Amino acid sequence: MPDPTAADSAGARPRVLHLISDERRGGAQNFARDLHRELRRRGQASALCALAPHPAVPPARPGAGTTGVCTAGTAVPGTCGEGCPDTARLRAAAVLGPGRLRPSTLWALRSAARAADVVLAHGSDTLAACALALAGTPTPFVYVSVGHPRYWTANRLRRLRGAALMHRAAAVTTLTDEARAVLEEQFELPGGKVRVIPNSRAAESYPPADGRDDRRAARHALGLPADVLLVAWIGAIAPEKRFDLALDVLDRLPDVRMAVAGDGPLLETLARHPAAARAHFLGPLPDPAPLYRAADALLLTSDSEGVPGALIEAALAGVPAVATDVGWVREVVRDGATGALVAPGDPLALAEALAKVLACNRAGLGAAARAHALEHFELGAVVDDWQRLVAEVWRGGPPS
């Protein structure tokens, strides 16, 4: 088989369309942006679009164009402007419609996919959208699964729905061999259809703080206090992320402040927690990198995870993490070496672990976390795998 990263006999490479659910800076969205930029850097045609706007992103001004994602990878309200070199291509990378599975959105996706050879569907909502919108078209899609598959297989209805959708994909990617085994068994996917490609991030997107002054500047830019112990919590404020545990932890550590990046259905309720007075609610950040530079540690309190992108991002930024030992979190956080792992659902144990991390050599833990992430989760190490898979799907694909 020819080298899939090289030009074929016609001098062309497959054109890739990355599809994300919305404009948030969630794990699936961050990875899609990083992979999109890296493919373009390597000379491969790549575009990026979102199914729907996120409520926190202001709508476009009338006549200003479509709220979208610039093909260079930057979330933008309205258009990039006439000075942006990607303005002419913005419509192909814009938000497609008013809702993730609205008929107008699916029709726009079907239209956008005509300009691509392969669609990469990042996240569960994009799986359903591609299965519906691309039915009967010649454009194949690859479903990029980033969560823990056992969360998807909690009941028979979920398994039936997941199987129906995943069988429509030309290929499915997941993060570990264990996840592949679960997907193949629970959804009866044929051998070779599920590929393991580790989660990753571009190291250049998450530079560590360059000393105390840089950390103070990052805090000032975010409106955070300068001289306190500051813990970052990043994610959707939804049941499985257990932000209630994070506030219980904060309640036990009176000298600590918490910066919260994200929103979700439980925000209004949990904002009334007694410890919320020491939490700084930043909303969904357009770029989490400044928060990593501002933070002394990252706290992850989830009941369910795969290989969380936020842990990789924090590690690349040299920030130690305290996390619940769920999914494959331990592949990123090495207990005692780059941070701490705690059994899920235990706020007292989380508080004790966080206090210990904050009190010890944070710089040493952060340096170890960065070295581990650079070795195992840097994007450049896995882009070849993505290019090979895209080329294989383009040429006819694995079993379907």
Tab-separated table of N, CA and C in Angstrom, residues 1-6 14 39 42 44 195 197 381-395 397-398:
chain	number	residue	atom	x	y	z
A	1	MET	N	0.842	-1.196	0.000
A	1	MET	CA	0.000	0.000	0.000
A	1	MET	C	0.873	1.239	0.000
A	2	PRO	N	0.597	2.271	-0.823
A	2	PRO	CA	1.423	3.460	-0.859
A	2	PRO	C	1.401	4.184	0.467
A	3	ASP	N	2.424	5.004	0.694
A	3	ASP	CA	2.494	5.824	1.901
A	3	ASP	C	1.309	6.786	1.926
A	4	PRO	N	0.413	6.678	2.898
A	4	PRO	CA	-0.778	7.509	2.888
A	4	PRO	C	-0.498	8.970	3.195
A	5	THR	N	0.703	9.268	3.712
A	5	THR	CA	1.014	10.661	4.007
A	5	THR	C	1.637	11.367	2.816
A	6	ALA	N	1.869	10.620	1.744
A	6	ALA	CA	2.442	11.233	0.553
A	6	ALA	C	1.362	11.475	-0.479
A	14	PRO	N	-6.470	13.261	0.455
A	14	PRO	CA	-7.891	13.379	0.808
A	14	PRO	C	-8.174	14.664	1.567
A	39	LEU	N	-2.839	19.063	10.452
A	39	LEU	CA	-2.995	18.565	9.086
A	39	LEU	C	-2.731	19.669	8.078
A	42	ARG	N	0.834	20.325	7.635
A	42	ARG	CA	1.483	19.306	6.817
A	42	ARG	C	1.054	19.352	5.356
A	44	GLN	N	-2.122	19.233	4.131
A	44	GLN	CA	-3.327	18.488	3.787
A	44	GLN	C	-4.536	19.405	3.901
A	195	ARG	N	-10.212	1.419	15.556
A	195	ARG	CA	-8.777	1.674	15.605
A	195	ARG	C	-8.421	2.415	16.892
A	197	ILE	N	-6.168	5.074	18.592
A	197	ILE	CA	-5.256	6.210	18.415
A	197	ILE	C	-5.323	7.019	19.701
A	381	ALA	N	3.098	12.928	17.535
A	381	ALA	CA	3.402	11.500	17.529
A	381	ALA	C	2.283	10.662	16.940
A	382	VAL	N	1.065	11.193	16.867
A	382	VAL	CA	-0.064	10.380	16.401
A	382	VAL	C	-0.671	10.886	15.095
A	383	VAL	N	-0.216	12.014	14.580
A	383	VAL	CA	-0.821	12.537	13.351
A	383	VAL	C	-0.587	11.601	12.177
A	384	ASP	N	0.570	10.924	12.149
A	384	ASP	CA	0.802	9.947	11.086
A	384	ASP	C	-0.281	8.869	11.083
A	385	ASP	N	-0.688	8.428	12.290
A	385	ASP	CA	-1.747	7.426	12.383
A	385	ASP	C	-3.057	7.961	11.814
A	386	TRP	N	-3.367	9.224	12.103
A	386	TRP	CA	-4.595	9.810	11.574
A	386	TRP	C	-4.543	9.923	10.053
A	387	GLN	N	-3.392	10.315	9.523
A	387	GLN	CA	-3.289	10.445	8.077
A	387	GLN	C	-3.407	9.085	7.390
A	388	ARG	N	-2.834	8.053	8.005
A	388	ARG	CA	-2.958	6.714	7.426
A	388	ARG	C	-4.412	6.257	7.423
A	389	LEU	N	-5.113	6.493	8.533
A	389	LEU	CA	-6.501	6.059	8.610
A	389	LEU	C	-7.374	6.817	7.619
A	390	VAL	N	-7.192	8.123	7.518
A	390	VAL	CA	-7.983	8.923	6.572
A	390	VAL	C	-7.742	8.452	5.144
A	391	ALA	N	-6.474	8.178	4.801
A	391	ALA	CA	-6.163	7.720	3.448
A	391	ALA	C	-6.783	6.349	3.185
A	392	GLU	N	-6.784	5.473	4.182
A	392	GLU	CA	-7.366	4.145	4.005
A	392	GLU	C	-8.870	4.226	3.787
A	393	VAL	N	-9.543	5.061	4.592
A	393	VAL	CA	-10.982	5.231	4.420
A	393	VAL	C	-11.279	5.828	3.061
A	394	TRP	N	-10.482	6.767	2.639
A	394	TRP	CA	-10.668	7.430	1.337
A	394	TRP	C	-10.554	6.421	0.203
A	395	ARG	N	-9.638	5.456	0.349
A	395	ARG	CA	-9.388	4.503	-0.727
A	395	ARG	C	-10.329	3.299	-0.691
A	397	GLY	N	-11.541	1.955	2.606
A	397	GLY	CA	-11.845	1.812	4.004
A	397	GLY	C	-11.731	0.413	4.558
A	398	PRO	N	-11.714	0.367	5.889
A	398	PRO	CA	-11.734	-0.916	6.595
A	398	PRO	C	-13.113	-1.536	6.500
